[in-house]
PDB file of C-alpha atoms in Angstrom:
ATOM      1  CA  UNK B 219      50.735 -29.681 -30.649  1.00 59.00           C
ATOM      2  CA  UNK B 220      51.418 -28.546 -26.946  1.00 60.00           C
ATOM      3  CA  UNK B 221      48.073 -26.201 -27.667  1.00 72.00           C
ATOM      4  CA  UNK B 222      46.356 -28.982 -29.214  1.00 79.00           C
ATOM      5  CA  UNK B 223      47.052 -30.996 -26.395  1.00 80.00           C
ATOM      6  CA  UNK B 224      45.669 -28.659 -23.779  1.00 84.00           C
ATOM      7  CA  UNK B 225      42.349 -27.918 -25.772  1.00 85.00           C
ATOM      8  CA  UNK B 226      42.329 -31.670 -25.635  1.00 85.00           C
ATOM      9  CA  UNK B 227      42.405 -32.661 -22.246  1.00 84.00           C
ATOM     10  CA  UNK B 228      40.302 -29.418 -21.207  1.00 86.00           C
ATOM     11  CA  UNK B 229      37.738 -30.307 -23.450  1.00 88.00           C
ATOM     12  CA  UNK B 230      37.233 -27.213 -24.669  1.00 90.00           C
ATOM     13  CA  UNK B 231      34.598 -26.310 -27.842  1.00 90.00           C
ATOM     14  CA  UNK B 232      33.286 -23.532 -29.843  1.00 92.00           C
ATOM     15  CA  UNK B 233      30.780 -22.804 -27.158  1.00 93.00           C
ATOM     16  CA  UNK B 234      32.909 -22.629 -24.207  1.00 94.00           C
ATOM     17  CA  UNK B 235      33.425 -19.132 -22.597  1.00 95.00           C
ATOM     18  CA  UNK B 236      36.710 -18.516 -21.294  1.00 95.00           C
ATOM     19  CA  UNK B 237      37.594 -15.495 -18.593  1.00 94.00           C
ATOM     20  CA  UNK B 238      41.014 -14.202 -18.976  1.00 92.00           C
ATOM     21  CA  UNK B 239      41.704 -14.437 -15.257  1.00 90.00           C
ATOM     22  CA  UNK B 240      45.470 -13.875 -16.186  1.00 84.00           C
ATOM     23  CA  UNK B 241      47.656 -10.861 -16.454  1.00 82.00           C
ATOM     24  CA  UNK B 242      48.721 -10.467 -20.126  1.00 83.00           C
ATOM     25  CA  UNK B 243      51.739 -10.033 -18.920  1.00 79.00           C
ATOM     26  CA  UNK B 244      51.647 -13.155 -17.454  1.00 80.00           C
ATOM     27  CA  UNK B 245      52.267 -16.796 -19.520  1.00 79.00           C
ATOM     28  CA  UNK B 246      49.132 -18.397 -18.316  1.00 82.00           C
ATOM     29  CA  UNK B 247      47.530 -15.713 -20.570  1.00 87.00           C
ATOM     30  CA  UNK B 248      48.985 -17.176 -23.737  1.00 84.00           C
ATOM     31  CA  UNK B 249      47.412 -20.637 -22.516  1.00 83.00           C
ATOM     32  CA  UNK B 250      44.103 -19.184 -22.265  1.00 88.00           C
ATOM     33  CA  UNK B 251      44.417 -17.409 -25.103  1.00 89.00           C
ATOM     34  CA  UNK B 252      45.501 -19.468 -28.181  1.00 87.00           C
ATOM     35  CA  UNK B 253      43.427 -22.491 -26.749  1.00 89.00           C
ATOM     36  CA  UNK B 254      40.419 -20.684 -26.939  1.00 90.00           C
ATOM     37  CA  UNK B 255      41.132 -19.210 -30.407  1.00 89.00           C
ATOM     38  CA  UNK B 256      42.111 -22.628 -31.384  1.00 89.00           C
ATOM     39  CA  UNK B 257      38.366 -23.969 -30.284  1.00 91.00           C
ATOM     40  CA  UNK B 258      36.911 -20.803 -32.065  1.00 93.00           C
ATOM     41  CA  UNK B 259      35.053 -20.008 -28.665  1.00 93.00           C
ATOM     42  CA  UNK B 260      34.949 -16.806 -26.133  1.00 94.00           C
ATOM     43  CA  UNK B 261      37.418 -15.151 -25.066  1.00 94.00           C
ATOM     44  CA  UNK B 262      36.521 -12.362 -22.446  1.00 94.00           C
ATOM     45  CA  UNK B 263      39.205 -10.337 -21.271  1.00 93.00           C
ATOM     46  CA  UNK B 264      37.962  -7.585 -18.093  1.00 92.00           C
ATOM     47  CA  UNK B 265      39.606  -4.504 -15.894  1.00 92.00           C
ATOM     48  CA  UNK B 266      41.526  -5.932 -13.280  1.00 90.00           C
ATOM     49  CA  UNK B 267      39.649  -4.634 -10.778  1.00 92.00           C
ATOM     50  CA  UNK B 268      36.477  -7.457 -12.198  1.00 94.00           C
ATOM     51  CA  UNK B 269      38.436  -9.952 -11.748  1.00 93.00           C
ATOM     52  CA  UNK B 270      39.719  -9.749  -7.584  1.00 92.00           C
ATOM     53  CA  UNK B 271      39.210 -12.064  -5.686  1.00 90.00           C
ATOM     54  CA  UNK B 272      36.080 -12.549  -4.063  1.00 91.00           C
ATOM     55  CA  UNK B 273      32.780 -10.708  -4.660  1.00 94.00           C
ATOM     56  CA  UNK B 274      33.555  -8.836  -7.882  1.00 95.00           C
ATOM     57  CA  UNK B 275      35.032 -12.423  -9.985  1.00 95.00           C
ATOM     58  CA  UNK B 276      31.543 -14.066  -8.662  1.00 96.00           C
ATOM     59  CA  UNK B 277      29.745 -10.781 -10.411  1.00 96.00           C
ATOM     60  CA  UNK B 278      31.703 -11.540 -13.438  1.00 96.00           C
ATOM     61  CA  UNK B 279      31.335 -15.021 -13.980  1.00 96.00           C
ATOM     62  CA  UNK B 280      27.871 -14.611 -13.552  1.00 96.00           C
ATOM     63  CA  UNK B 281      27.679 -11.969 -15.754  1.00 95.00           C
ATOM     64  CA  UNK B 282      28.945 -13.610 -18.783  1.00 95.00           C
ATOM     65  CA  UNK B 283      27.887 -17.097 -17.823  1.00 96.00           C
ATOM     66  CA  UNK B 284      31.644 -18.130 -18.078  1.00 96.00           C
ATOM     67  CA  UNK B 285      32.275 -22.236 -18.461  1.00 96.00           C
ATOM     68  CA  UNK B 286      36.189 -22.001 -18.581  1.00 95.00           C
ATOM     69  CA  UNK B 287      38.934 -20.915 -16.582  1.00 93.00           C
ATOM     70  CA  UNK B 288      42.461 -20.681 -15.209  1.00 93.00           C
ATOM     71  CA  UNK B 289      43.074 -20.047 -11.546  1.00 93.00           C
ATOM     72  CA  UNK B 290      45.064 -20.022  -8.681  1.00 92.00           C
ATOM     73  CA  UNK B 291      44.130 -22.434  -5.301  1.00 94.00           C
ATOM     74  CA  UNK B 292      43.926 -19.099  -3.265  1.00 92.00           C
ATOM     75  CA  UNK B 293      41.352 -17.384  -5.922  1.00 93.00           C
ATOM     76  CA  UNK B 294      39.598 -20.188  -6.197  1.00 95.00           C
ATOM     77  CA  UNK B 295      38.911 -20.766  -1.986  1.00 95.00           C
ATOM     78  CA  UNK B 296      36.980 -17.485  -2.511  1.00 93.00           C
ATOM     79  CA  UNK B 297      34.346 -18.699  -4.455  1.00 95.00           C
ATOM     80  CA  UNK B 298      31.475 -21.237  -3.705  1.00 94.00           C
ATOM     81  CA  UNK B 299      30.234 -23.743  -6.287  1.00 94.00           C
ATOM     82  CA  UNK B 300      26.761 -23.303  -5.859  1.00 94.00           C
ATOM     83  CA  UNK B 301      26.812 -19.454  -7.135  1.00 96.00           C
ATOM     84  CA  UNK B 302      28.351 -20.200 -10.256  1.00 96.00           C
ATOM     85  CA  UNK B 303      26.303 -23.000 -12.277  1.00 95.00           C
ATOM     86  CA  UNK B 304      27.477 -22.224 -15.627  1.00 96.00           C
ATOM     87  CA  UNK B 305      31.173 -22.610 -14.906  1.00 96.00           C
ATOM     88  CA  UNK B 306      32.235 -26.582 -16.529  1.00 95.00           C
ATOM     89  CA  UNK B 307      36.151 -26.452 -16.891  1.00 95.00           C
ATOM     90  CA  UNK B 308      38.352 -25.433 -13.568  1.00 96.00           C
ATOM     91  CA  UNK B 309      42.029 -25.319 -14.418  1.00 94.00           C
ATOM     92  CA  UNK B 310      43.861 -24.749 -11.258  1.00 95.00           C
ATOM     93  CA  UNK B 311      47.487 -23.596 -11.774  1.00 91.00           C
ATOM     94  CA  UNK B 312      50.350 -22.010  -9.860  1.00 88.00           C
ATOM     95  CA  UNK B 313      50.254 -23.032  -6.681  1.00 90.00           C
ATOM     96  CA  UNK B 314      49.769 -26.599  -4.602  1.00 92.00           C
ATOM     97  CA  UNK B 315      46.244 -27.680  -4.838  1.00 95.00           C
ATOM     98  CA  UNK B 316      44.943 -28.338  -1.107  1.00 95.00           C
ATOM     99  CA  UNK B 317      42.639 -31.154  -0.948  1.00 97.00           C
ATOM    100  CA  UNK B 318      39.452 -29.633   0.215  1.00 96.00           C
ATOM    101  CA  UNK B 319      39.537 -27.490  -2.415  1.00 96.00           C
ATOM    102  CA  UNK B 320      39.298 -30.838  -4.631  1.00 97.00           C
ATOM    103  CA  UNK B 321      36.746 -32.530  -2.644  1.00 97.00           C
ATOM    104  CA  UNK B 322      34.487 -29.212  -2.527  1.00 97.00           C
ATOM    105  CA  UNK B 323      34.768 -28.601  -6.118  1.00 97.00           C
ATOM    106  CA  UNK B 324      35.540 -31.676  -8.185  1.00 97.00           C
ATOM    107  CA  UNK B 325      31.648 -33.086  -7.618  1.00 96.00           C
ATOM    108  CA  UNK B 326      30.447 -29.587  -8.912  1.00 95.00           C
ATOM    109  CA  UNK B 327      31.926 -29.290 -12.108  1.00 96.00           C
ATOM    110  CA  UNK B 328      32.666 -31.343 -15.199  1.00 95.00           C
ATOM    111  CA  UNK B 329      35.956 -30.944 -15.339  1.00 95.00           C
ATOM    112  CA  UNK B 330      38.839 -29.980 -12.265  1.00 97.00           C
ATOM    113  CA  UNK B 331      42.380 -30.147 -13.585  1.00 96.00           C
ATOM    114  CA  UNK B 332      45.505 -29.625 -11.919  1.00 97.00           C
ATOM    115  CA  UNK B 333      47.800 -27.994 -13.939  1.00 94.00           C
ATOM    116  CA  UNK B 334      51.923 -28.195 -13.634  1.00 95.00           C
ATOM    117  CA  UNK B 335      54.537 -26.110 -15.537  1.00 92.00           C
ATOM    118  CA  UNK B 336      57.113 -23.654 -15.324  1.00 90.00           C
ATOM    119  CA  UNK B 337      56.920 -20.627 -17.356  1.00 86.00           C
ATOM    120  CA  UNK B 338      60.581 -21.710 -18.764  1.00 89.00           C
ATOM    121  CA  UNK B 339      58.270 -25.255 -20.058  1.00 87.00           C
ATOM    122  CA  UNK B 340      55.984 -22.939 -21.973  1.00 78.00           C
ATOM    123  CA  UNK B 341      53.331 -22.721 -19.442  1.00 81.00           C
ATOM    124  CA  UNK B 342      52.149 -26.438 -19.144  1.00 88.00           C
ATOM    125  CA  UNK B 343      53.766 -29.252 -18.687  1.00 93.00           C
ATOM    126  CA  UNK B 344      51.855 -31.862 -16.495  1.00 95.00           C
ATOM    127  CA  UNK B 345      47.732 -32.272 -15.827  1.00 94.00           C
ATOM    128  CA  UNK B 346      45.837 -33.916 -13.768  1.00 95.00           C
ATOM    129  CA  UNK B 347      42.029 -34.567 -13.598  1.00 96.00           C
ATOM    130  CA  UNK B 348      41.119 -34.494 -10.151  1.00 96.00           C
ATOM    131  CA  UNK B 349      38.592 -36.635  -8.301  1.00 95.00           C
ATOM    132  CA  UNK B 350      36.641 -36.130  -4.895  1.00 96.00           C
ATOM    133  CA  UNK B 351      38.176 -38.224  -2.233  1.00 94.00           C
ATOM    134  CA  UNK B 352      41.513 -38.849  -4.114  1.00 95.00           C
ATOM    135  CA  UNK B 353      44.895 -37.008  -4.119  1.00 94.00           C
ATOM    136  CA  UNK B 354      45.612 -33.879  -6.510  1.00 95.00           C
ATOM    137  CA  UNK B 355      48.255 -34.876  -8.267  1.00 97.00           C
ATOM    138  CA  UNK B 356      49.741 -32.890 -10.924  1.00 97.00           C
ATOM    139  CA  UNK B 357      49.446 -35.994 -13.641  1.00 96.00           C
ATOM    140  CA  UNK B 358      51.379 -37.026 -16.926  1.00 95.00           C
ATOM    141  CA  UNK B 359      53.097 -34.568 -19.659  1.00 94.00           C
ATOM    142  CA  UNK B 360      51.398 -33.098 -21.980  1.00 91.00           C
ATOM    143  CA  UNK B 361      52.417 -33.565 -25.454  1.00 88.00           C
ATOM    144  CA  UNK B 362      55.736 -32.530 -26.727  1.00 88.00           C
ATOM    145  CA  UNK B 363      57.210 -32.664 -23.027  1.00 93.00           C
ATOM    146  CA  UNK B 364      59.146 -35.357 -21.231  1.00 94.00           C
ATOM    147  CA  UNK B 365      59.658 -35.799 -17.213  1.00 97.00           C
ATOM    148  CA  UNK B 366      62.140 -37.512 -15.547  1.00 97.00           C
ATOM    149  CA  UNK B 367      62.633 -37.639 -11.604  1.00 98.00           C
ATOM    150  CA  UNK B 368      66.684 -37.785 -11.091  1.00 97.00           C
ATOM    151  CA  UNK B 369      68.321 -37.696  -7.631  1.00 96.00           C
ATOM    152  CA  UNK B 370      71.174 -35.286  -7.055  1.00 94.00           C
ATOM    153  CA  UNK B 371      74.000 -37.552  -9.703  1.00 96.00           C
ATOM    154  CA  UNK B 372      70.668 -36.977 -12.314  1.00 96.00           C
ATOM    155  CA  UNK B 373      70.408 -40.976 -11.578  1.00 97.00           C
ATOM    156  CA  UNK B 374      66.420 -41.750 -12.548  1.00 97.00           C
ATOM    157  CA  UNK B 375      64.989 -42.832  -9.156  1.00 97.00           C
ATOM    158  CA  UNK B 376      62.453 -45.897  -9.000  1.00 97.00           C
ATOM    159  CA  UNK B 377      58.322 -45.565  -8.266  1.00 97.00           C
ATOM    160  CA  UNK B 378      57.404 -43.950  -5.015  1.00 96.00           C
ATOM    161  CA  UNK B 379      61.113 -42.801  -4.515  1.00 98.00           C
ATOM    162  CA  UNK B 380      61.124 -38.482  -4.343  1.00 98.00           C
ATOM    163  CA  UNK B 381      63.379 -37.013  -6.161  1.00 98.00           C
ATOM    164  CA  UNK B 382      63.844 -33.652  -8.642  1.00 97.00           C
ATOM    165  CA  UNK B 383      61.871 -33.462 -11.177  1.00 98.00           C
ATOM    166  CA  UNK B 384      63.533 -32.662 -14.951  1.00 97.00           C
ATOM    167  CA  UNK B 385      61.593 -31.091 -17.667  1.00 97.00           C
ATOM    168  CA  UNK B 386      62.793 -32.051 -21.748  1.00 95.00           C
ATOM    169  CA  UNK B 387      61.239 -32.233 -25.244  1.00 92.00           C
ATOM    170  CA  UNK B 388      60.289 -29.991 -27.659  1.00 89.00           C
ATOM    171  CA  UNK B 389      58.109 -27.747 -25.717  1.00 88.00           C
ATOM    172  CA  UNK B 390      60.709 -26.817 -23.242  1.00 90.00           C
ATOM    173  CA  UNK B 391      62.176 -23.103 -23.869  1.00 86.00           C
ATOM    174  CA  UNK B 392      65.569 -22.764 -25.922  1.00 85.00           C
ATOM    175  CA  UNK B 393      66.428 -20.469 -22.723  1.00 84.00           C
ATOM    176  CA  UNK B 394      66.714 -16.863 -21.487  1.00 86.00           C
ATOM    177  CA  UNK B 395      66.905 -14.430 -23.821  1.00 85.00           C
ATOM    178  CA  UNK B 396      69.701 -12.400 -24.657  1.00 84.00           C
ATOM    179  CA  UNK B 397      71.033 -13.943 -21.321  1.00 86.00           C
ATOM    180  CA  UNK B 398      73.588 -16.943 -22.206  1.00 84.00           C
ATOM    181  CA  UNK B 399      75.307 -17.112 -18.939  1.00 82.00           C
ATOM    182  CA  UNK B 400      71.990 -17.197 -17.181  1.00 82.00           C
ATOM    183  CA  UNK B 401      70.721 -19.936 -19.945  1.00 82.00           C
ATOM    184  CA  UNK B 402      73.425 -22.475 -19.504  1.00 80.00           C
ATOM    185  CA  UNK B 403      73.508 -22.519 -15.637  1.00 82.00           C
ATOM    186  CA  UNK B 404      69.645 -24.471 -15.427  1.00 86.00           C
ATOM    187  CA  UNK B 405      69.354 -25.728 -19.003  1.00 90.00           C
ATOM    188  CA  UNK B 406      72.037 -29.214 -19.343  1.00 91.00           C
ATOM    189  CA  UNK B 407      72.309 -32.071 -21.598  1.00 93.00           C
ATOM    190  CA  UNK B 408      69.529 -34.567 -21.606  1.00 94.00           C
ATOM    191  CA  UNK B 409      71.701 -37.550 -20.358  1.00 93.00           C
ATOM    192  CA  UNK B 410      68.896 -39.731 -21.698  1.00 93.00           C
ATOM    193  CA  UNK B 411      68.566 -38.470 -25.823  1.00 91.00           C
ATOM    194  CA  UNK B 412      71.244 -39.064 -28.052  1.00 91.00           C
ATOM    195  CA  UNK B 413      70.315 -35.877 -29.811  1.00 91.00           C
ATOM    196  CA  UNK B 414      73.003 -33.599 -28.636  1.00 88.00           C
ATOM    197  CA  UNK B 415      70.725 -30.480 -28.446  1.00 89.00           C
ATOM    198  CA  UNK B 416      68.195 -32.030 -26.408  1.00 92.00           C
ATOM    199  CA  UNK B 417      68.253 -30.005 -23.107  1.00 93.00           C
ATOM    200  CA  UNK B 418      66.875 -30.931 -19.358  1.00 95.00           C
ATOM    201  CA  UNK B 419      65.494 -28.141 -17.033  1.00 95.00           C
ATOM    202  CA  UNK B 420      65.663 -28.690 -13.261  1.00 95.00           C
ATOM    203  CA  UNK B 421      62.632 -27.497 -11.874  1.00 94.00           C
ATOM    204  CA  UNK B 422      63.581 -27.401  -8.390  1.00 94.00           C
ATOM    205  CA  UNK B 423      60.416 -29.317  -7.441  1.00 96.00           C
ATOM    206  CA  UNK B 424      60.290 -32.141  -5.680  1.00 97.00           C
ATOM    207  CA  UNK B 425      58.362 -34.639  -7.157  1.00 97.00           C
ATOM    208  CA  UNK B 426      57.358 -39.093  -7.157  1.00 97.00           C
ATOM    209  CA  UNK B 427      55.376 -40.986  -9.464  1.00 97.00           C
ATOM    210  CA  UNK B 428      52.821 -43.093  -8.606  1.00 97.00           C
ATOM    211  CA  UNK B 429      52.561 -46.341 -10.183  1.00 94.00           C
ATOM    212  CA  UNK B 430      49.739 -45.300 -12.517  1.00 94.00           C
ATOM    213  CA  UNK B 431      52.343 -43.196 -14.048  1.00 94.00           C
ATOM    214  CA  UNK B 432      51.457 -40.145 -12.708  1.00 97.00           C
ATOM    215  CA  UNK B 433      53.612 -37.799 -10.442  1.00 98.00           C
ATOM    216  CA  UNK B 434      52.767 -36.370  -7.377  1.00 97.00           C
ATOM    217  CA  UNK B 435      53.838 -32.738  -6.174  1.00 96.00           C
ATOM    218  CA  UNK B 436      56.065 -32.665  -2.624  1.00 95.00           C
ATOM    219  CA  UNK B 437      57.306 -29.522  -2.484  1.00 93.00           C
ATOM    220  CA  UNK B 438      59.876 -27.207  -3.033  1.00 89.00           C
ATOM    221  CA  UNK B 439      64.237 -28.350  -2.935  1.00 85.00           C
ATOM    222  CA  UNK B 440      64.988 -24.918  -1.968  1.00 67.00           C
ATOM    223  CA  UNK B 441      63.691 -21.921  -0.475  1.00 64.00           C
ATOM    224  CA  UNK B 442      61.625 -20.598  -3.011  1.00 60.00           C
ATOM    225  CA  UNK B 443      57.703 -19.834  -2.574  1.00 63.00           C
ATOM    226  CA  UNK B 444      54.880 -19.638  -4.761  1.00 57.00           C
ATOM    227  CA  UNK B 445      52.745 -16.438  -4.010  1.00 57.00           C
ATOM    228  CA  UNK B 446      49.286 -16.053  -5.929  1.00 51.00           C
ATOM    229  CA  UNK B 447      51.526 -17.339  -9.010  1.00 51.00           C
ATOM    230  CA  UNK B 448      54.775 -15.757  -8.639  1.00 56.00           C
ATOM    231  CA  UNK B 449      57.841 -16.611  -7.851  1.00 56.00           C
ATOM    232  CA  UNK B 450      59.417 -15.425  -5.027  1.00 62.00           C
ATOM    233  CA  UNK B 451      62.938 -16.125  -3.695  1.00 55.00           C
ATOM    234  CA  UNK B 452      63.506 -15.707   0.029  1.00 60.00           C
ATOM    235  CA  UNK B 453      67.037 -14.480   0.147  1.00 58.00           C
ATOM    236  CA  UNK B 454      65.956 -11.549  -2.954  1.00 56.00           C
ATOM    237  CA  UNK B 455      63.691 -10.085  -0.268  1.00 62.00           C
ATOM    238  CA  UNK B 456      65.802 -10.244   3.278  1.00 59.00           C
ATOM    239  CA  UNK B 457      66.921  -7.215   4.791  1.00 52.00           C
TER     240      UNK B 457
END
């Protein structure tokens, strides 16, 4: 269902032409992947070196007339619009989506989502289909997930009010594996399901909703920054 749910907000068909833009190593891949499979349509999968930033992805989007893909804000400010007039579907991912990346894109293309989710939520979670001129927010779950903004006593805080944001339902992961300890630390009781195996994960992002029922990204509770993707903890990196 999660898959189903992504093919159907993306819009994607049996002619679409999706660029693996993703490591496979990476969960964004399995997105890309099964989605496209799902749709029966292209799947094109390239040497890394095709795919950097810049003047060699333009050569090979052009080359295979690609209509679909998933990207970071930071690959995507190297590209210009204009050069690629085959490409329909922009799902930005991974990183904060700056406005003028919205405004210079959104009008150019058929479709400009902004995509939320932790890899522990099985990739996506939240999307959003952006507009020129209004604020990229990172939308309502998917479905199969549930979101709930809690303060610091997991209290559900009212519109407009920031506060954590908590991932549930079925399409959040079981937890780490083969790592218990780890698992139980982030992964508590859903205080709102009286199933008692229904877990909440704490993303650690700050987060409001809107009254249109739609949440809007802040920023981060801790330290912790988003690189081209990754994760990256401050204090792992200190000398």
């Amino acid at each position: 269902n999660i898959g189903l749910s992504e093919i159907e907000r993306t819009e994607i068909t049996a002619s679409s032409r999706t660029l693996s833009f993703a490591s496979i190593a990476f969960d964004a891949f399995i997105s890309e992947l099964f989605t496209t499979l799902f749709s029966g349509a292209g799947f094109y999968i390239t040497a890394k070196n095709n795919i950097l930033p810049g003047r060699l992805l333009l050569k090979t989007l052009q080359a295979h007339k690609i209509t679909r893909m998933t990207i970071t804000p930071s690959a995507l400010s190297n590209l210009i619009p204009t050069t690629l007039p085959h490409l329909s579907t922009l799902i930005v991912a991974s990183e904060p989506l700056p406005q003028a990346l919205v405004d210079r894109w959104a009008p150019r293309v058929d479709r400009l989502i902004n995509a939320y989710g932790p890899t522990e939520a099985c990739v996506c979670t939240t999307m959003n289909l952006c507009q020129k001129g209004k604020p990229p927010l990172i939308g309502k779950p998917i479905n199969n997930f549930l979101t709930y903004v809690l303060d610091e006593n997991l209290k559900q805080v009212p519109i407009g009010v920031i506060g954590e944001l908590y991932i549930g339902g079925v399409g959040l992961a079981r937890g780490y594996v083969n790592q218990k300890t780890l698992t139980e630390k982030p992964f508590i009781k859903n205080p709102f399901s009286y199933d008692t195996s229904s877990r909440l994960y704490p993303s650690g992002d700050l987060v409001r909703w809107h009254d249109n029922g739609e949440l809007e990204y802040i920023g981060r509770k801790d330290r912790q920054i988003k690189l081209r993707g990754h994760r990256i903890e401050p204090t792992e990196v200190s000398s």
